[in-house]
């Protein structure tokens, strides 16, 4: 079981907004940011889920020295007015905002030809438009108030490669990645940094219900294609996220770090050859050497 990586006061004095902080990876990252001393505002569409998470984490960290405080504000990231409200409520409660963790997402697996027009819009609106709206609102606030803020986007490994069966998500995550890099170049002059993490599979109810439902779950083991042969632990992701939101990563911007146990690399043309047995490798080696010998003799 992985433990926290940074020292306990690593985020003391910072305030971070986490979209989608009520569930899954957003909740795990929020827990760790609080432990490191940050105040955190979590926001998403379901106020009851946010309140439950806020209560749970407050109780859990009651005896953790230096832990930050949590605020839960309802917000649909597709609605700029609700985003402005999260910003205003956060500033009213904690005095300022230093970090934005764009973690909210919508996604589901489906052959593209089965999708309606609206199915594309709903995912792109949450992931791409929502990330843009939130980054813009917080970025304007930082520029106006001369705050050297930090944005971290939770991306996916297929944001760069593309992927079948999740086309709206791939398009939206790809767009958000390029936006992050573009703004890293443009807003560097204000001291604003933007980075991203591309996680491989980290089990959460939200993702598993929509990406590995039955009968898919029984048909495919998500770990089988991963060189490290396991899924990720939430704390492993939280450690990386906290580092990228902290001043320790102060010279990093425009970067996307993959944390996937090598899953993307396993797509390499010959990476599936782990199924070849030792005896077969002996045979293959011999055959190649014979061919080399024959070709040398041909050249004489
Ligand atoms: C085809 C579907 C569909 C499906 C929804 N739609 N699910 N089409 N196959 N499985 C279509 C609907 O028919 C509808 O179009 C349109 O999408 C909008 O659906 P609604 O249910 O009305 O939308 P809404 O209630 O706003 O819900 C949004 C959602 C939902 C994105 C569809 O899944 C959601 O709330 N998701 C939030 C959490 C989430 O997705 N977490 C997973 C993130 S995991 P029509 O035209 O019929 O009206 C992730 C990980 C990636 O991103 C990498 C993992 C390894
Ligand atoms: P999750 O628990 O379903 O998280 C998605 C969050 O987004 C929920 O808290 C949801 O809350 C929020 N959300 C959805 N629509 C929203 C909207 N319109 N406005 C505001 N918030 C909204 O799934 P997860 O696995 O933790 O995913 C978190 C992030 O990790 C996502 O960006 C996902 O793409 C990324 N990711 C996950 C994996 C993985 O293996 N789990 C892998 C790669 C990338 P509400 O329903 O309350 O709005």
Coordinates of C-alpha atoms and ligand atoms in Angstrom, one line a residue:
X1 CA 0.0 0.0 0.0
X2 CA 1.6 3.3 -1.1
X3 CA 1.9 6.1 1.5
X4 CA 1.9 9.9 1.1
X5 CA 5.1 11.2 -0.5
X6 CA 5.3 14.9 0.5
X7 CA 6.0 16.4 3.9
X8 CA 2.8 17.2 5.8
X9 CA 3.0 21.0 5.4
X10 CA 3.8 20.9 1.7
X11 CA 0.5 22.7 0.8
X12 CA -0.1 24.7 4.0
X13 CA -1.6 28.1 3.1
X14 CA -2.8 27.1 -0.3
X15 CA -6.4 26.8 -1.5
X16 CA -7.2 24.4 -4.3
X17 CA -10.5 23.9 -6.2
X18 CA -11.1 20.3 -7.2
X19 CA -13.8 19.7 -9.8
X20 CA -15.5 16.3 -9.3
X21 CA -14.0 16.2 -5.8
X22 CA -16.9 14.3 -4.3
X23 CA -16.2 10.9 -5.9
X24 CA -13.5 8.5 -7.2
X25 CA -10.1 9.9 -7.9
X26 CA -11.2 13.5 -7.2
X27 CA -12.1 12.4 -3.6
X28 CA -8.8 10.6 -3.1
X29 CA -6.8 13.5 -4.4
X30 CA -8.8 15.9 -2.1
X31 CA -8.1 13.7 0.9
X32 CA -4.3 14.0 0.3
X33 CA -4.4 17.7 -0.5
X34 CA -6.2 18.3 2.9
X35 CA -3.6 16.1 4.7
X36 CA -0.9 18.3 3.2
X37 CA -2.5 21.4 4.7
X38 CA -4.4 22.8 1.7
X39 CA -7.9 24.1 2.0
X40 CA -10.0 22.5 -0.7
X41 CA -13.3 23.4 -2.4
X42 CA -14.9 20.4 -4.0
X43 CA -17.6 21.0 -6.6
X44 CA -19.8 19.0 -9.0
X45 CA -23.5 18.6 -9.9
X46 CA -24.7 16.6 -6.9
X47 CA -24.6 18.7 -3.7
X48 CA -25.6 15.7 -1.5
X49 CA -22.6 13.7 -2.7
X50 CA -20.3 16.6 -2.1
X51 CA -21.7 17.1 1.4
X52 CA -21.3 13.5 2.3
X53 CA -17.6 13.6 1.1
X54 CA -16.9 16.8 3.0
X55 CA -18.3 15.3 6.2
X56 CA -16.5 12.0 5.7
X57 CA -13.1 13.7 5.1
X58 CA -13.5 16.2 7.9
X59 CA -14.2 13.4 10.3
X60 CA -11.3 11.3 9.0
X61 CA -8.8 14.2 9.3
X62 CA -10.1 15.6 12.6
X63 CA -6.9 14.4 14.4
X64 CA -4.5 15.0 11.5
X65 CA -2.2 17.9 12.6
X66 CA -2.3 20.8 10.2
X67 CA -5.0 19.4 7.9
X68 CA -6.8 21.9 5.7
X69 CA -10.5 22.7 5.6
X70 CA -13.1 21.6 3.0
X71 CA -15.9 23.5 1.4
X72 CA -18.6 21.8 -0.9
X73 CA -20.2 24.0 -3.6
X74 CA -22.6 22.7 -6.2
X75 CA -21.5 23.4 -9.8
X76 CA -22.1 22.1 -13.3
X77 CA -18.8 22.9 -15.1
X78 CA -20.8 23.6 -18.3
X79 CA -22.3 26.7 -16.6
X80 CA -20.0 29.7 -16.3
X81 CA -22.2 31.5 -13.7
X82 CA -22.0 28.4 -11.4
X83 CA -18.2 28.4 -11.9
X84 CA -18.0 32.1 -11.0
X85 CA -20.0 31.3 -7.8
X86 CA -17.5 28.5 -6.8
X87 CA -14.7 31.0 -7.2
X88 CA -16.5 33.7 -5.2
X89 CA -17.5 31.3 -2.4
X90 CA -14.0 29.9 -2.2
X91 CA -12.5 33.4 -1.9
X92 CA -15.1 34.4 0.7
X93 CA -14.3 31.3 2.8
X94 CA -10.6 30.9 2.4
X95 CA -9.4 34.3 1.2
X96 CA -7.8 33.3 -2.1
X97 CA -7.4 30.5 -4.7
X98 CA -4.0 29.1 -5.6
X99 CA -4.7 25.9 -7.5
X100 CA -7.3 24.4 -9.8
X101 CA -7.6 20.6 -10.3
X102 CA -9.7 20.0 -13.4
X103 CA -10.9 16.5 -12.7
X104 CA -14.6 16.4 -13.6
X105 CA -15.5 14.2 -16.6
X106 CA -18.2 12.4 -18.4
X107 CA -17.5 9.3 -20.4
X108 CA -19.0 5.9 -21.5
X109 CA -17.9 3.2 -23.8
X110 CA -19.9 2.8 -27.1
X111 CA -19.3 2.1 -30.8
X112 CA -19.3 5.6 -32.3
X113 CA -22.0 4.7 -34.9
X114 CA -24.4 4.1 -32.0
X115 CA -24.0 7.6 -30.6
X116 CA -26.6 10.4 -31.0
X117 CA -25.4 13.9 -31.7
X118 CA -26.3 14.8 -28.1
X119 CA -24.1 11.9 -26.7
X120 CA -21.0 13.6 -28.3
X121 CA -22.1 17.1 -27.0
X122 CA -22.6 15.9 -23.4
X123 CA -19.1 14.5 -23.0
X124 CA -17.3 17.3 -24.9
X125 CA -19.3 20.0 -23.0
X126 CA -18.2 18.5 -19.6
X127 CA -14.6 17.7 -20.4
X128 CA -13.5 20.3 -22.9
X129 CA -15.8 23.2 -22.5
X130 CA -16.0 22.7 -18.7
X131 CA -12.2 22.6 -18.4
X132 CA -11.9 25.8 -20.6
X133 CA -14.6 27.7 -18.6
X134 CA -13.1 26.8 -15.2
X135 CA -9.5 27.5 -16.3
X136 CA -10.6 30.8 -17.9
X137 CA -12.5 32.0 -14.8
X138 CA -9.6 31.1 -12.4
X139 CA -6.9 32.4 -14.8
X140 CA -8.6 35.8 -15.1
X141 CA -8.8 36.0 -11.3
X142 CA -5.1 35.1 -11.0
X143 CA -4.0 37.6 -13.6
X144 CA -6.1 40.4 -12.0
X145 CA -4.9 39.6 -8.5
X146 CA -1.3 38.8 -9.5
X147 CA -1.4 35.3 -8.1
X148 CA 1.0 32.7 -9.5
X149 CA -1.6 30.0 -9.6
X150 CA -1.3 26.4 -10.8
X151 CA -3.7 24.3 -12.9
X152 CA -3.6 20.5 -13.1
X153 CA -5.8 18.6 -15.6
X154 CA -6.6 14.9 -15.2
X155 CA -6.3 13.7 -18.8
X156 CA -6.1 10.2 -20.2
X157 CA -3.4 8.2 -22.1
X158 CA -5.6 8.2 -25.2
X159 CA -5.7 12.0 -25.3
X160 CA -2.5 11.7 -27.4
X161 CA -3.1 8.4 -29.2
X162 CA -6.8 8.5 -29.7
X163 CA -9.0 5.5 -28.9
X164 CA -11.9 3.7 -30.4
X165 CA -15.2 3.3 -28.5
X166 CA -14.6 6.5 -26.4
X167 CA -14.4 8.9 -29.3
X168 CA -16.1 11.9 -27.6
X169 CA -13.9 11.6 -24.6
X170 CA -10.7 11.2 -26.7
X171 CA -11.6 14.3 -28.7
X172 CA -12.4 16.3 -25.5
X173 CA -9.3 15.1 -23.5
X174 CA -7.1 15.7 -26.6
X175 CA -8.5 19.3 -26.9
X176 CA -8.0 19.9 -23.2
X177 CA -4.4 18.7 -23.4
X178 CA -3.6 21.1 -26.2
X179 CA -5.4 23.9 -24.3
X180 CA -3.2 23.2 -21.3
X181 CA 0.0 23.3 -23.3
X182 CA -1.1 26.5 -25.2
X183 CA -2.0 28.3 -22.0
X184 CA 1.3 27.2 -20.4
X185 CA 3.1 29.1 -23.1
X186 CA 0.8 32.1 -23.0
X187 CA 0.4 32.6 -19.2
X188 CA 3.9 31.7 -18.2
X189 CA 4.6 35.4 -18.1
X190 CA 2.1 35.7 -15.2
X191 CA 3.8 32.9 -13.3
X192 CA 0.8 30.7 -13.9
X193 CA 1.7 27.0 -14.5
X194 CA -0.5 24.3 -16.1
X195 CA 0.3 20.6 -16.2
X196 CA -1.6 17.4 -16.7
X197 CA -1.6 13.7 -15.6
X198 CA -2.6 10.9 -17.9
X199 CA -3.6 8.0 -15.7
X200 CA -4.0 4.4 -16.8
X201 CA -6.8 2.3 -15.1
X202 CA -7.4 3.3 -11.5
X203 CA -10.6 1.6 -10.2
X204 CA -13.4 3.9 -9.4
X205 CA -17.2 3.3 -9.4
X206 CA -17.8 6.1 -11.9
X207 CA -15.3 4.8 -14.5
X208 CA -15.9 1.1 -14.0
X209 CA -19.7 1.4 -14.3
X210 CA -19.3 3.2 -17.6
X211 CA -16.2 1.7 -19.1
X212 CA -16.1 -1.9 -17.8
X213 CA -19.7 -2.9 -17.3
X214 CA -20.8 -6.6 -17.7
X215 CA -20.3 -8.5 -19.9
X216 CA -17.2 -6.5 -20.8
X217 CA -15.8 -6.9 -17.3
X218 CA -15.9 -10.7 -17.5
X219 CA -14.5 -10.7 -21.0
X220 CA -11.4 -8.5 -20.4
X221 CA -9.0 -8.1 -17.6
X222 CA -7.7 -4.5 -17.7
X223 CA -4.5 -5.6 -16.1
X224 CA -3.6 -8.2 -18.7
X225 CA -2.2 -5.5 -21.1
X226 CA -0.3 -3.7 -18.4
X227 CA 3.4 -4.5 -18.2
X228 CA 3.3 -4.0 -14.4
X229 CA 0.3 -6.4 -14.2
X230 CA -1.8 -4.3 -11.9
X231 CA -4.1 -1.3 -11.8
X232 CA -3.1 1.9 -10.1
X233 CA -3.5 2.8 -6.4
X234 CA -5.3 6.1 -5.7
X235 CA -2.5 7.2 -3.5
X236 CA 0.0 6.8 -6.3
X237 CA -2.0 9.3 -8.4
X238 CA -2.6 11.6 -5.4
X239 CA 1.2 11.8 -4.7
X240 CA 1.9 12.9 -8.3
X241 CA -1.1 15.4 -8.3
X242 CA 0.0 17.0 -5.0
X243 CA 3.6 17.4 -6.3
X244 CA 2.4 19.0 -9.5
X245 CA 0.1 21.4 -7.5
X246 CA 2.9 22.2 -5.0
X247 CA 5.8 24.7 -5.3
X248 CA 8.2 21.8 -5.6
X249 CA 7.3 21.5 -9.3
X250 CA 7.8 25.3 -9.7
X251 CA 9.9 24.9 -12.9
X252 CA 7.4 22.5 -14.6
X253 CA 4.8 23.7 -17.0
X254 CA 3.0 22.4 -20.1
X255 CA 3.9 18.9 -19.1
X256 CA 1.6 15.8 -19.1
X257 CA 2.9 12.9 -17.0
X258 CA 1.7 9.4 -17.8
X259 CA 1.1 7.0 -14.8
X260 CA -0.2 3.8 -16.3
X261 CA 2.1 0.9 -15.4
X262 CA 3.4 1.0 -18.9
X263 CA 0.0 0.3 -20.6
X264 CA 0.5 2.7 -23.5
X265 CA 4.0 1.4 -24.2
X266 CA 2.6 -2.2 -24.4
X267 CA 0.9 -1.2 -27.7
X268 CA 4.4 -1.2 -29.2
X269 CA 4.5 -3.5 -32.2
X270 CA 6.3 -6.4 -30.6
X271 CA 5.4 -5.9 -26.9
X272 CA 2.8 -8.7 -27.0
X273 CA 5.6 -11.3 -27.5
X274 CA 5.6 -12.1 -23.7
X275 CA 3.4 -15.1 -24.7
X276 CA 6.4 -16.7 -26.5
X277 CA 7.9 -19.5 -24.4
X278 CA 11.6 -19.9 -23.6
X279 CA 11.8 -23.0 -25.9
X280 CA 10.2 -21.0 -28.7
X281 CA 12.7 -18.2 -28.1
X282 CA 15.5 -20.8 -28.4
X283 CA 14.1 -21.9 -31.7
X284 CA 13.5 -18.3 -33.0
X285 CA 17.1 -17.3 -32.0
X286 CA 18.5 -20.3 -33.9
X287 CA 16.4 -19.6 -37.0
X288 CA 17.5 -15.9 -37.1
X289 CA 21.2 -16.9 -36.7
X290 CA 20.9 -19.4 -39.5
X291 CA 19.3 -16.8 -41.7
X292 CA 22.2 -14.4 -40.9
X293 CA 24.7 -17.0 -41.7
X294 CA 23.0 -17.8 -45.0
X295 CA 22.9 -14.1 -46.0
X296 CA 26.6 -13.6 -45.2
X297 CA 27.5 -16.6 -47.4
X298 CA 25.4 -15.2 -50.2
X299 CA 27.5 -12.0 -50.1
X300 CA 30.8 -13.9 -50.5
Ligands
LIG1 C1 -24.7 5.6 -25.9 C2 -25.3 7.2 -24.3 C3 -24.8 6.3 -23.3 C4 -24.2 5.0 -23.7 C5 -25.5 8.2 -22.4 N1 -25.7 8.3 -23.7 N2 -24.9 7.0 -22.1 N3 -25.2 6.8 -25.6 N4 -24.2 4.7 -25.0 N5 -23.7 4.2 -22.8 C6 -26.3 9.4 -24.4 C7 -27.8 9.5 -24.1 O1 -28.6 8.6 -24.8 C8 -28.1 11.0 -24.4 O2 -28.3 11.2 -25.8 C9 -26.8 11.6 -24.1 O3 -25.8 10.6 -24.1 C10 -26.8 12.4 -22.7 O4 -27.2 11.4 -21.8 P1 -27.9 11.8 -20.4 O5 -28.0 10.6 -19.6 O6 -29.1 12.6 -20.7 O7 -26.7 12.8 -19.8 P2 -26.4 13.3 -18.4 O8 -27.5 12.9 -17.4 O9 -26.0 14.7 -18.5 O10 -25.1 12.4 -18.0 C11 -23.9 12.6 -18.5 C12 -23.1 11.3 -18.8 C13 -23.1 10.4 -17.6 C14 -21.7 11.7 -19.3 C15 -23.9 10.6 -20.0 O11 -22.4 9.2 -17.9 C16 -22.5 11.1 -16.4 O12 -23.1 11.8 -15.6 N6 -21.1 10.9 -16.2 C17 -20.4 11.5 -15.1 C18 -19.3 10.6 -14.5 C19 -18.5 9.8 -15.5 O13 -18.8 9.7 -16.7 N7 -17.4 9.2 -14.9 C20 -16.5 8.5 -15.7 C21 -15.2 9.2 -16.0 S1 -14.1 8.0 -16.4 P3 -29.8 11.2 -26.4 O14 -29.6 11.8 -27.8 O15 -30.3 9.8 -26.4 O16 -30.7 12.1 -25.6 C22 -13.0 8.5 -17.5 C23 -11.8 7.5 -17.6 C24 -11.2 7.4 -18.9 O17 -13.1 9.5 -18.2 C25 -10.1 6.3 -18.9 C26 -10.3 5.0 -18.1 C27 -9.2 4.1 -18.2
LIG2 P1 -15.9 9.7 -11.3 O1 -15.9 9.3 -9.9 O2 -17.1 9.4 -12.1 O3 -15.6 11.2 -11.4 C1 -16.2 12.1 -12.3 C2 -16.6 13.3 -11.5 O4 -17.0 14.3 -12.4 C3 -17.8 13.1 -10.6 O5 -17.4 13.5 -9.3 C4 -18.9 13.9 -11.1 O6 -19.7 14.4 -10.1 C5 -18.1 15.0 -11.9 N1 -18.9 15.6 -13.0 C6 -19.5 14.9 -14.0 N2 -20.1 15.8 -14.8 C7 -20.0 17.0 -14.2 C8 -20.4 18.3 -14.6 N3 -21.2 18.6 -15.6 N4 -20.1 19.4 -13.7 C9 -19.3 19.1 -12.6 N5 -18.8 17.9 -12.3 C10 -19.2 16.9 -13.1 O7 -14.7 9.0 -12.1 P2 -13.1 9.0 -11.9 O8 -12.6 7.7 -12.4 O9 -12.8 9.4 -10.5 O10 -12.6 10.1 -12.9 C11 -12.0 11.3 -12.4 C12 -11.1 11.8 -13.6 O11 -10.1 10.9 -13.8 C13 -11.8 12.1 -14.9 O12 -11.3 13.2 -15.5 C14 -11.4 10.9 -15.7 O13 -11.5 11.1 -17.1 C15 -10.0 10.6 -15.2 N6 -9.5 9.3 -15.5 C16 -9.9 8.3 -14.7 C17 -9.3 7.0 -15.0 C18 -9.7 5.8 -14.1 O14 -9.2 4.7 -14.4 N7 -10.6 5.9 -13.1 C19 -8.4 6.9 -16.0 C20 -8.0 8.0 -16.7 C21 -8.5 9.2 -16.4 P3 -21.3 14.7 -10.2 O15 -21.9 13.5 -10.8 O16 -21.7 15.0 -8.8 O17 -21.4 15.9 -11.1

